[in-house]
Amino acid sequence: MPQKVSVIIPYNIDRGWLRDAVNSVKAQSYPHIELIMSQSKNRVGHNLNRGIEKASGDFIKYLCDDDLLTSDSIADSLQAFAENPDAGFIHGRAINFWPDGKVAEYIPKYTLPTAHQMLINNELHGGTLMYRREVFSKFGGFSENLWTGEEYEFNLRIMAGGVQLAYCDAVLYRYRRHHLQKSLGNMSREYQARRKEAIQAIRDLHRNKIMALTTSTI
């Protein structure tokens, strides 16, 4: 039986790019995809978890409503899992693009960052991630209390628990840069200071367990 991938789009309101996001899923070269739209007025973690509860796929991927998947994103991700059968999740490269036509490729500093390196800095482009379904069965879902850094917290949690990461050497995601972005849209000093504090709290939450790991590679 072919492997099924569940792609979850969590959103509150349509900010004008939702149709493009949906069409990027429909345009995938890999055919066995389940698209789940998860909408509410709650935080991203809540919407993601409700989508995961409905998902029947062997693999889980989320797509923000303002971003796009590259046409071979799912196929390339599944190939990376096939080449790394012990991996619980994968990441890859991305293209950042702006309204004025500017584009820039995101290439991670480390293809296989350790949990210790992740504790210092989030080395993974969240949009490129795909997870095996059993990771959520074992570790639960995304935090519904966080207003930022949901995937960062989840990745630290599962890496602290021994889940292995693999790298897909392909561009998997197109990341739209605009002023309504939660993380990078508001660059005011006050907002970024608040966000920095929230990210530090995530690091502090997992620091002791990660620092206690006896190996430098997860």
JSON list of C-alpha atoms in Angstrom, two decimals:
[
{"chain": "A", "resi": 1, "resn": "MET", "atom": "CA", "xyz": [0.00, 0.00, 0.00]},
{"chain": "A", "resi": 2, "resn": "PRO", "atom": "CA", "xyz": [1.41, 3.45, -0.89]},
{"chain": "A", "resi": 3, "resn": "GLN", "atom": "CA", "xyz": [2.46, 5.66, 1.98]},
{"chain": "A", "resi": 4, "resn": "LYS", "atom": "CA", "xyz": [0.07, 8.50, 2.70]},
{"chain": "A", "resi": 5, "resn": "VAL", "atom": "CA", "xyz": [1.16, 11.98, 3.74]},
{"chain": "A", "resi": 6, "resn": "SER", "atom": "CA", "xyz": [-1.15, 14.27, 5.69]},
{"chain": "A", "resi": 7, "resn": "VAL", "atom": "CA", "xyz": [-0.54, 17.95, 5.00]},
{"chain": "A", "resi": 8, "resn": "ILE", "atom": "CA", "xyz": [-2.13, 20.24, 7.58]},
{"chain": "A", "resi": 9, "resn": "ILE", "atom": "CA", "xyz": [-2.79, 23.92, 6.93]},
{"chain": "A", "resi": 10, "resn": "PRO", "atom": "CA", "xyz": [-3.56, 25.67, 10.26]},
{"chain": "A", "resi": 11, "resn": "TYR", "atom": "CA", "xyz": [-5.07, 29.14, 10.04]},
{"chain": "A", "resi": 12, "resn": "ASN", "atom": "CA", "xyz": [-7.33, 31.67, 11.70]},
{"chain": "A", "resi": 13, "resn": "ILE", "atom": "CA", "xyz": [-8.52, 33.73, 8.71]},
{"chain": "A", "resi": 14, "resn": "ASP", "atom": "CA", "xyz": [-7.65, 33.78, 5.04]},
{"chain": "A", "resi": 15, "resn": "ARG", "atom": "CA", "xyz": [-5.03, 36.51, 4.74]},
{"chain": "A", "resi": 16, "resn": "GLY", "atom": "CA", "xyz": [-5.15, 36.34, 0.95]},
{"chain": "A", "resi": 17, "resn": "TRP", "atom": "CA", "xyz": [-2.73, 33.50, 0.20]},
{"chain": "A", "resi": 18, "resn": "LEU", "atom": "CA", "xyz": [-4.68, 30.44, 1.32]},
{"chain": "A", "resi": 19, "resn": "ARG", "atom": "CA", "xyz": [-5.71, 29.38, -2.18]},
{"chain": "A", "resi": 20, "resn": "ASP", "atom": "CA", "xyz": [-2.09, 29.50, -3.34]},
{"chain": "A", "resi": 21, "resn": "ALA", "atom": "CA", "xyz": [-1.05, 27.30, -0.40]},
{"chain": "A", "resi": 22, "resn": "VAL", "atom": "CA", "xyz": [-3.79, 24.77, -1.20]},
{"chain": "A", "resi": 23, "resn": "ASN", "atom": "CA", "xyz": [-2.88, 24.74, -4.87]},
{"chain": "A", "resi": 24, "resn": "SER", "atom": "CA", "xyz": [0.76, 24.02, -4.02]},
{"chain": "A", "resi": 25, "resn": "VAL", "atom": "CA", "xyz": [-0.42, 20.86, -2.24]},
{"chain": "A", "resi": 26, "resn": "LYS", "atom": "CA", "xyz": [-2.64, 19.84, -5.15]},
{"chain": "A", "resi": 27, "resn": "ALA", "atom": "CA", "xyz": [0.29, 20.34, -7.54]},
{"chain": "A", "resi": 28, "resn": "GLN", "atom": "CA", "xyz": [2.54, 17.81, -5.77]},
{"chain": "A", "resi": 29, "resn": "SER", "atom": "CA", "xyz": [4.23, 15.21, -7.93]},
{"chain": "A", "resi": 30, "resn": "TYR", "atom": "CA", "xyz": [3.49, 12.62, -5.23]},
{"chain": "A", "resi": 31, "resn": "PRO", "atom": "CA", "xyz": [-0.20, 11.64, -5.41]},
{"chain": "A", "resi": 32, "resn": "HIS", "atom": "CA", "xyz": [-1.03, 10.02, -2.07]},
{"chain": "A", "resi": 33, "resn": "ILE", "atom": "CA", "xyz": [-1.73, 13.13, -0.03]},
{"chain": "A", "resi": 34, "resn": "GLU", "atom": "CA", "xyz": [-4.45, 14.00, 2.46]},
{"chain": "A", "resi": 35, "resn": "LEU", "atom": "CA", "xyz": [-5.02, 17.74, 2.83]},
{"chain": "A", "resi": 36, "resn": "ILE", "atom": "CA", "xyz": [-6.48, 18.89, 6.15]},
{"chain": "A", "resi": 37, "resn": "MET", "atom": "CA", "xyz": [-7.62, 22.47, 6.70]},
{"chain": "A", "resi": 38, "resn": "SER", "atom": "CA", "xyz": [-7.63, 23.26, 10.41]},
{"chain": "A", "resi": 39, "resn": "GLN", "atom": "CA", "xyz": [-9.24, 26.60, 11.20]},
{"chain": "A", "resi": 40, "resn": "SER", "atom": "CA", "xyz": [-10.19, 28.25, 14.47]},
{"chain": "A", "resi": 41, "resn": "LYS", "atom": "CA", "xyz": [-9.53, 31.48, 16.35]},
{"chain": "A", "resi": 42, "resn": "ASN", "atom": "CA", "xyz": [-7.09, 29.62, 18.61]},
{"chain": "A", "resi": 43, "resn": "ARG", "atom": "CA", "xyz": [-3.30, 29.55, 18.47]},
{"chain": "A", "resi": 44, "resn": "VAL", "atom": "CA", "xyz": [-1.29, 27.67, 15.88]},
{"chain": "A", "resi": 45, "resn": "GLY", "atom": "CA", "xyz": [-0.53, 24.78, 18.24]},
{"chain": "A", "resi": 46, "resn": "HIS", "atom": "CA", "xyz": [-4.24, 24.18, 18.81]},
{"chain": "A", "resi": 47, "resn": "ASN", "atom": "CA", "xyz": [-5.05, 24.18, 15.11]},
{"chain": "A", "resi": 48, "resn": "LEU", "atom": "CA", "xyz": [-2.13, 21.89, 14.30]},
{"chain": "A", "resi": 49, "resn": "ASN", "atom": "CA", "xyz": [-3.14, 19.40, 16.97]},
{"chain": "A", "resi": 50, "resn": "ARG", "atom": "CA", "xyz": [-6.74, 19.29, 15.79]},
{"chain": "A", "resi": 51, "resn": "GLY", "atom": "CA", "xyz": [-5.43, 18.58, 12.31]},
{"chain": "A", "resi": 52, "resn": "ILE", "atom": "CA", "xyz": [-3.12, 15.83, 13.57]},
{"chain": "A", "resi": 53, "resn": "GLU", "atom": "CA", "xyz": [-6.06, 14.21, 15.37]},
{"chain": "A", "resi": 54, "resn": "LYS", "atom": "CA", "xyz": [-7.91, 13.99, 12.03]},
{"chain": "A", "resi": 55, "resn": "ALA", "atom": "CA", "xyz": [-4.89, 12.86, 10.03]},
{"chain": "A", "resi": 56, "resn": "SER", "atom": "CA", "xyz": [-4.69, 9.29, 8.73]},
{"chain": "A", "resi": 57, "resn": "GLY", "atom": "CA", "xyz": [-1.33, 9.58, 6.98]},
{"chain": "A", "resi": 58, "resn": "ASP", "atom": "CA", "xyz": [1.88, 7.74, 7.73]},
{"chain": "A", "resi": 59, "resn": "PHE", "atom": "CA", "xyz": [3.70, 11.07, 7.72]},
{"chain": "A", "resi": 60, "resn": "ILE", "atom": "CA", "xyz": [2.67, 14.52, 8.93]},
{"chain": "A", "resi": 61, "resn": "LYS", "atom": "CA", "xyz": [3.64, 17.85, 7.39]},
{"chain": "A", "resi": 62, "resn": "TYR", "atom": "CA", "xyz": [2.30, 21.32, 8.09]},
{"chain": "A", "resi": 63, "resn": "LEU", "atom": "CA", "xyz": [2.06, 24.20, 5.65]},
{"chain": "A", "resi": 64, "resn": "CYS", "atom": "CA", "xyz": [1.45, 27.78, 6.76]},
{"chain": "A", "resi": 65, "resn": "ASP", "atom": "CA", "xyz": [-1.41, 29.47, 4.92]},
{"chain": "A", "resi": 66, "resn": "ASP", "atom": "CA", "xyz": [0.89, 32.15, 3.47]},
{"chain": "A", "resi": 67, "resn": "ASP", "atom": "CA", "xyz": [3.59, 29.77, 2.18]},
{"chain": "A", "resi": 68, "resn": "LEU", "atom": "CA", "xyz": [4.01, 27.22, -0.60]},
{"chain": "A", "resi": 69, "resn": "LEU", "atom": "CA", "xyz": [5.36, 23.71, -1.08]},
{"chain": "A", "resi": 70, "resn": "THR", "atom": "CA", "xyz": [7.73, 23.12, -3.96]},
{"chain": "A", "resi": 71, "resn": "SER", "atom": "CA", "xyz": [6.28, 20.68, -6.50]},
{"chain": "A", "resi": 72, "resn": "ASP", "atom": "CA", "xyz": [8.48, 17.75, -5.38]},
{"chain": "A", "resi": 73, "resn": "SER", "atom": "CA", "xyz": [8.45, 18.60, -1.68]},
{"chain": "A", "resi": 74, "resn": "ILE", "atom": "CA", "xyz": [6.56, 15.49, -0.59]},
{"chain": "A", "resi": 75, "resn": "ALA", "atom": "CA", "xyz": [8.36, 13.15, -2.99]},
{"chain": "A", "resi": 76, "resn": "ASP", "atom": "CA", "xyz": [11.78, 14.42, -1.97]},
{"chain": "A", "resi": 77, "resn": "SER", "atom": "CA", "xyz": [10.92, 14.20, 1.73]},
{"chain": "A", "resi": 78, "resn": "LEU", "atom": "CA", "xyz": [9.74, 10.61, 1.41]},
{"chain": "A", "resi": 79, "resn": "GLN", "atom": "CA", "xyz": [12.94, 9.73, -0.43]},
{"chain": "A", "resi": 80, "resn": "ALA", "atom": "CA", "xyz": [14.93, 11.13, 2.49]},
{"chain": "A", "resi": 81, "resn": "PHE", "atom": "CA", "xyz": [12.94, 8.94, 4.89]},
{"chain": "A", "resi": 82, "resn": "ALA", "atom": "CA", "xyz": [13.53, 5.90, 2.67]},
{"chain": "A", "resi": 83, "resn": "GLU", "atom": "CA", "xyz": [17.27, 6.58, 2.78]},
{"chain": "A", "resi": 84, "resn": "ASN", "atom": "CA", "xyz": [17.17, 7.15, 6.56]},
{"chain": "A", "resi": 85, "resn": "PRO", "atom": "CA", "xyz": [14.76, 4.54, 7.98]},
{"chain": "A", "resi": 86, "resn": "ASP", "atom": "CA", "xyz": [15.69, 5.32, 11.59]},
{"chain": "A", "resi": 87, "resn": "ALA", "atom": "CA", "xyz": [14.87, 9.01, 11.28]},
{"chain": "A", "resi": 88, "resn": "GLY", "atom": "CA", "xyz": [11.74, 10.32, 12.96]},
{"chain": "A", "resi": 89, "resn": "PHE", "atom": "CA", "xyz": [11.76, 13.64, 11.13]},
{"chain": "A", "resi": 90, "resn": "ILE", "atom": "CA", "xyz": [13.55, 15.38, 8.27]},
{"chain": "A", "resi": 91, "resn": "HIS", "atom": "CA", "xyz": [14.36, 18.91, 7.19]},
{"chain": "A", "resi": 92, "resn": "GLY", "atom": "CA", "xyz": [15.80, 20.55, 4.08]},
{"chain": "A", "resi": 93, "resn": "ARG", "atom": "CA", "xyz": [16.40, 23.78, 2.19]},
{"chain": "A", "resi": 94, "resn": "ALA", "atom": "CA", "xyz": [13.91, 26.56, 1.50]},
{"chain": "A", "resi": 95, "resn": "ILE", "atom": "CA", "xyz": [13.43, 29.61, -0.69]},
{"chain": "A", "resi": 96, "resn": "ASN", "atom": "CA", "xyz": [12.50, 32.89, 1.02]},
{"chain": "A", "resi": 97, "resn": "PHE", "atom": "CA", "xyz": [10.65, 35.28, -1.28]},
{"chain": "A", "resi": 98, "resn": "TRP", "atom": "CA", "xyz": [9.44, 38.88, -0.96]},
{"chain": "A", "resi": 99, "resn": "PRO", "atom": "CA", "xyz": [6.64, 40.92, -2.60]},
{"chain": "A", "resi": 100, "resn": "ASP", "atom": "CA", "xyz": [9.18, 42.89, -4.64]},
{"chain": "A", "resi": 101, "resn": "GLY", "atom": "CA", "xyz": [10.42, 39.73, -6.36]},
{"chain": "A", "resi": 102, "resn": "LYS", "atom": "CA", "xyz": [13.54, 39.24, -4.27]},
{"chain": "A", "resi": 103, "resn": "VAL", "atom": "CA", "xyz": [14.40, 35.62, -3.47]},
{"chain": "A", "resi": 104, "resn": "ALA", "atom": "CA", "xyz": [17.05, 34.05, -1.25]},
{"chain": "A", "resi": 105, "resn": "GLU", "atom": "CA", "xyz": [17.79, 30.40, -0.60]},
{"chain": "A", "resi": 106, "resn": "TYR", "atom": "CA", "xyz": [17.87, 29.22, 3.00]},
{"chain": "A", "resi": 107, "resn": "ILE", "atom": "CA", "xyz": [20.63, 26.66, 3.51]},
{"chain": "A", "resi": 108, "resn": "PRO", "atom": "CA", "xyz": [20.91, 25.33, 7.08]},
{"chain": "A", "resi": 109, "resn": "LYS", "atom": "CA", "xyz": [24.22, 25.87, 8.84]},
{"chain": "A", "resi": 110, "resn": "TYR", "atom": "CA", "xyz": [24.16, 22.25, 10.02]},
{"chain": "A", "resi": 111, "resn": "THR", "atom": "CA", "xyz": [22.52, 19.46, 8.05]},
{"chain": "A", "resi": 112, "resn": "LEU", "atom": "CA", "xyz": [22.38, 17.29, 11.17]},
{"chain": "A", "resi": 113, "resn": "PRO", "atom": "CA", "xyz": [22.41, 19.60, 14.19]},
{"chain": "A", "resi": 114, "resn": "THR", "atom": "CA", "xyz": [22.66, 17.92, 17.55]},
{"chain": "A", "resi": 115, "resn": "ALA", "atom": "CA", "xyz": [20.20, 18.61, 20.34]},
{"chain": "A", "resi": 116, "resn": "HIS", "atom": "CA", "xyz": [22.94, 20.67, 22.01]},
{"chain": "A", "resi": 117, "resn": "GLN", "atom": "CA", "xyz": [23.33, 22.82, 18.89]},
{"chain": "A", "resi": 118, "resn": "MET", "atom": "CA", "xyz": [19.57, 23.21, 18.62]},
{"chain": "A", "resi": 119, "resn": "LEU", "atom": "CA", "xyz": [19.49, 24.43, 22.19]},
{"chain": "A", "resi": 120, "resn": "ILE", "atom": "CA", "xyz": [21.77, 27.30, 21.19]},
{"chain": "A", "resi": 121, "resn": "ASN", "atom": "CA", "xyz": [19.93, 28.19, 18.00]},
{"chain": "A", "resi": 122, "resn": "ASN", "atom": "CA", "xyz": [17.02, 26.82, 15.97]},
{"chain": "A", "resi": 123, "resn": "GLU", "atom": "CA", "xyz": [18.90, 25.44, 12.97]},
{"chain": "A", "resi": 124, "resn": "LEU", "atom": "CA", "xyz": [15.85, 24.00, 11.15]},
{"chain": "A", "resi": 125, "resn": "HIS", "atom": "CA", "xyz": [13.59, 25.83, 8.73]},
{"chain": "A", "resi": 126, "resn": "GLY", "atom": "CA", "xyz": [10.19, 24.89, 10.15]},
{"chain": "A", "resi": 127, "resn": "GLY", "atom": "CA", "xyz": [8.40, 24.78, 6.82]},
{"chain": "A", "resi": 128, "resn": "THR", "atom": "CA", "xyz": [10.71, 22.07, 5.48]},
{"chain": "A", "resi": 129, "resn": "LEU", "atom": "CA", "xyz": [9.96, 19.62, 8.28]},
{"chain": "A", "resi": 130, "resn": "MET", "atom": "CA", "xyz": [8.11, 16.34, 7.91]},
{"chain": "A", "resi": 131, "resn": "TYR", "atom": "CA", "xyz": [7.49, 13.86, 10.73]},
{"chain": "A", "resi": 132, "resn": "ARG", "atom": "CA", "xyz": [6.64, 10.20, 11.03]},
{"chain": "A", "resi": 133, "resn": "ARG", "atom": "CA", "xyz": [3.20, 9.86, 12.55]},
{"chain": "A", "resi": 134, "resn": "GLU", "atom": "CA", "xyz": [4.46, 7.75, 15.45]},
{"chain": "A", "resi": 135, "resn": "VAL", "atom": "CA", "xyz": [6.51, 10.69, 16.74]},
{"chain": "A", "resi": 136, "resn": "PHE", "atom": "CA", "xyz": [3.25, 12.41, 17.70]},
{"chain": "A", "resi": 137, "resn": "SER", "atom": "CA", "xyz": [1.85, 9.20, 19.16]},
{"chain": "A", "resi": 138, "resn": "LYS", "atom": "CA", "xyz": [4.85, 8.98, 21.50]},
{"chain": "A", "resi": 139, "resn": "PHE", "atom": "CA", "xyz": [5.48, 12.63, 22.36]},
{"chain": "A", "resi": 140, "resn": "GLY", "atom": "CA", "xyz": [2.09, 14.25, 21.97]},
{"chain": "A", "resi": 141, "resn": "GLY", "atom": "CA", "xyz": [1.43, 17.30, 19.84]},
{"chain": "A", "resi": 142, "resn": "PHE", "atom": "CA", "xyz": [2.54, 20.90, 19.67]},
{"chain": "A", "resi": 143, "resn": "SER", "atom": "CA", "xyz": [2.21, 23.10, 22.72]},
{"chain": "A", "resi": 144, "resn": "GLU", "atom": "CA", "xyz": [-1.09, 24.96, 22.71]},
{"chain": "A", "resi": 145, "resn": "ASN", "atom": "CA", "xyz": [0.14, 27.51, 25.26]},
{"chain": "A", "resi": 146, "resn": "LEU", "atom": "CA", "xyz": [2.87, 29.06, 23.13]},
{"chain": "A", "resi": 147, "resn": "TRP", "atom": "CA", "xyz": [2.30, 32.09, 20.92]},
{"chain": "A", "resi": 148, "resn": "THR", "atom": "CA", "xyz": [5.61, 31.61, 19.08]},
{"chain": "A", "resi": 149, "resn": "GLY", "atom": "CA", "xyz": [8.26, 28.91, 18.63]},
{"chain": "A", "resi": 150, "resn": "GLU", "atom": "CA", "xyz": [5.79, 25.99, 18.58]},
{"chain": "A", "resi": 151, "resn": "GLU", "atom": "CA", "xyz": [7.81, 23.81, 16.22]},
{"chain": "A", "resi": 152, "resn": "TYR", "atom": "CA", "xyz": [11.08, 24.76, 17.95]},
{"chain": "A", "resi": 153, "resn": "GLU", "atom": "CA", "xyz": [9.73, 23.56, 21.30]},
{"chain": "A", "resi": 154, "resn": "PHE", "atom": "CA", "xyz": [8.43, 20.34, 19.76]},
{"chain": "A", "resi": 155, "resn": "ASN", "atom": "CA", "xyz": [11.72, 19.61, 18.00]},
{"chain": "A", "resi": 156, "resn": "LEU", "atom": "CA", "xyz": [13.73, 20.16, 21.19]},
{"chain": "A", "resi": 157, "resn": "ARG", "atom": "CA", "xyz": [11.32, 17.88, 23.05]},
{"chain": "A", "resi": 158, "resn": "ILE", "atom": "CA", "xyz": [11.59, 14.99, 20.61]},
{"chain": "A", "resi": 159, "resn": "MET", "atom": "CA", "xyz": [15.35, 15.33, 20.15]},
{"chain": "A", "resi": 160, "resn": "ALA", "atom": "CA", "xyz": [15.76, 15.26, 23.93]},
{"chain": "A", "resi": 161, "resn": "GLY", "atom": "CA", "xyz": [13.73, 12.05, 23.78]},
{"chain": "A", "resi": 162, "resn": "GLY", "atom": "CA", "xyz": [16.10, 10.45, 21.26]},
{"chain": "A", "resi": 163, "resn": "VAL", "atom": "CA", "xyz": [14.26, 11.00, 17.97]},
{"chain": "A", "resi": 164, "resn": "GLN", "atom": "CA", "xyz": [16.70, 11.04, 15.07]},
{"chain": "A", "resi": 165, "resn": "LEU", "atom": "CA", "xyz": [16.84, 13.78, 12.46]},
{"chain": "A", "resi": 166, "resn": "ALA", "atom": "CA", "xyz": [17.75, 13.37, 8.77]},
{"chain": "A", "resi": 167, "resn": "TYR", "atom": "CA", "xyz": [18.49, 15.88, 6.04]},
{"chain": "A", "resi": 168, "resn": "CYS", "atom": "CA", "xyz": [16.87, 16.15, 2.62]},
{"chain": "A", "resi": 169, "resn": "ASP", "atom": "CA", "xyz": [19.23, 17.88, 0.21]},
{"chain": "A", "resi": 170, "resn": "ALA", "atom": "CA", "xyz": [16.49, 19.62, -1.77]},
{"chain": "A", "resi": 171, "resn": "VAL", "atom": "CA", "xyz": [14.43, 22.79, -1.69]},
{"chain": "A", "resi": 172, "resn": "LEU", "atom": "CA", "xyz": [11.19, 21.74, 0.01]},
{"chain": "A", "resi": 173, "resn": "TYR", "atom": "CA", "xyz": [9.44, 24.99, 0.85]},
{"chain": "A", "resi": 174, "resn": "ARG", "atom": "CA", "xyz": [8.78, 28.53, -0.35]},
{"chain": "A", "resi": 175, "resn": "TYR", "atom": "CA", "xyz": [8.60, 30.93, 2.59]},
{"chain": "A", "resi": 176, "resn": "ARG", "atom": "CA", "xyz": [6.74, 34.17, 1.98]},
{"chain": "A", "resi": 177, "resn": "ARG", "atom": "CA", "xyz": [8.23, 37.23, 3.69]},
{"chain": "A", "resi": 178, "resn": "HIS", "atom": "CA", "xyz": [5.70, 39.96, 4.49]},
{"chain": "A", "resi": 179, "resn": "HIS", "atom": "CA", "xyz": [4.73, 42.41, 7.21]},
{"chain": "A", "resi": 180, "resn": "LEU", "atom": "CA", "xyz": [2.00, 40.16, 8.67]},
{"chain": "A", "resi": 181, "resn": "GLN", "atom": "CA", "xyz": [4.39, 37.35, 9.59]},
{"chain": "A", "resi": 182, "resn": "LYS", "atom": "CA", "xyz": [4.27, 36.35, 13.23]},
{"chain": "A", "resi": 183, "resn": "SER", "atom": "CA", "xyz": [8.00, 35.86, 13.66]},
{"chain": "A", "resi": 184, "resn": "LEU", "atom": "CA", "xyz": [9.62, 38.29, 11.22]},
{"chain": "A", "resi": 185, "resn": "GLY", "atom": "CA", "xyz": [6.81, 40.62, 10.20]},
{"chain": "A", "resi": 186, "resn": "ASN", "atom": "CA", "xyz": [7.08, 42.88, 13.22]},
{"chain": "A", "resi": 187, "resn": "MET", "atom": "CA", "xyz": [10.67, 43.98, 13.70]},
{"chain": "A", "resi": 188, "resn": "SER", "atom": "CA", "xyz": [10.02, 46.54, 16.41]},
{"chain": "A", "resi": 189, "resn": "ARG", "atom": "CA", "xyz": [12.41, 46.39, 19.35]},
{"chain": "A", "resi": 190, "resn": "GLU", "atom": "CA", "xyz": [9.61, 45.73, 21.84]},
{"chain": "A", "resi": 191, "resn": "TYR", "atom": "CA", "xyz": [8.08, 42.86, 19.85]},
{"chain": "A", "resi": 192, "resn": "GLN", "atom": "CA", "xyz": [11.38, 41.16, 19.10]},
{"chain": "A", "resi": 193, "resn": "ALA", "atom": "CA", "xyz": [12.44, 41.46, 22.75]},
{"chain": "A", "resi": 194, "resn": "ARG", "atom": "CA", "xyz": [9.19, 39.75, 23.79]},
{"chain": "A", "resi": 195, "resn": "ARG", "atom": "CA", "xyz": [9.75, 37.02, 21.22]},
{"chain": "A", "resi": 196, "resn": "LYS", "atom": "CA", "xyz": [13.35, 36.53, 22.34]},
{"chain": "A", "resi": 197, "resn": "GLU", "atom": "CA", "xyz": [12.13, 36.08, 25.91]},
{"chain": "A", "resi": 198, "resn": "ALA", "atom": "CA", "xyz": [9.60, 33.47, 24.79]},
{"chain": "A", "resi": 199, "resn": "ILE", "atom": "CA", "xyz": [12.23, 31.52, 22.86]},
{"chain": "A", "resi": 200, "resn": "GLN", "atom": "CA", "xyz": [14.58, 31.61, 25.84]},
{"chain": "A", "resi": 201, "resn": "ALA", "atom": "CA", "xyz": [11.83, 30.17, 28.02]},
{"chain": "A", "resi": 202, "resn": "ILE", "atom": "CA", "xyz": [11.54, 27.27, 25.56]},
{"chain": "A", "resi": 203, "resn": "ARG", "atom": "CA", "xyz": [15.28, 26.63, 25.81]},
{"chain": "A", "resi": 204, "resn": "ASP", "atom": "CA", "xyz": [15.18, 26.75, 29.60]},
{"chain": "A", "resi": 205, "resn": "LEU", "atom": "CA", "xyz": [12.32, 24.23, 29.61]},
{"chain": "A", "resi": 206, "resn": "HIS", "atom": "CA", "xyz": [14.43, 21.57, 27.87]},
{"chain": "A", "resi": 207, "resn": "ARG", "atom": "CA", "xyz": [17.95, 22.59, 28.88]},
{"chain": "A", "resi": 208, "resn": "ASN", "atom": "CA", "xyz": [18.51, 20.13, 31.73]},
{"chain": "A", "resi": 209, "resn": "LYS", "atom": "CA", "xyz": [17.39, 17.08, 29.79]},
{"chain": "A", "resi": 210, "resn": "ILE", "atom": "CA", "xyz": [19.38, 17.98, 26.70]},
{"chain": "A", "resi": 211, "resn": "MET", "atom": "CA", "xyz": [22.52, 18.82, 28.66]},
{"chain": "A", "resi": 212, "resn": "ALA", "atom": "CA", "xyz": [22.24, 15.45, 30.38]},
{"chain": "A", "resi": 213, "resn": "LEU", "atom": "CA", "xyz": [22.41, 13.56, 27.08]},
{"chain": "A", "resi": 214, "resn": "THR", "atom": "CA", "xyz": [25.45, 11.30, 27.03]},
{"chain": "A", "resi": 215, "resn": "THR", "atom": "CA", "xyz": [25.97, 11.58, 23.27]},
{"chain": "A", "resi": 216, "resn": "SER", "atom": "CA", "xyz": [26.62, 14.64, 21.15]},
{"chain": "A", "resi": 217, "resn": "THR", "atom": "CA", "xyz": [24.64, 13.32, 18.20]},
{"chain": "A", "resi": 218, "resn": "ILE", "atom": "CA", "xyz": [20.89, 12.57, 18.20]}
]
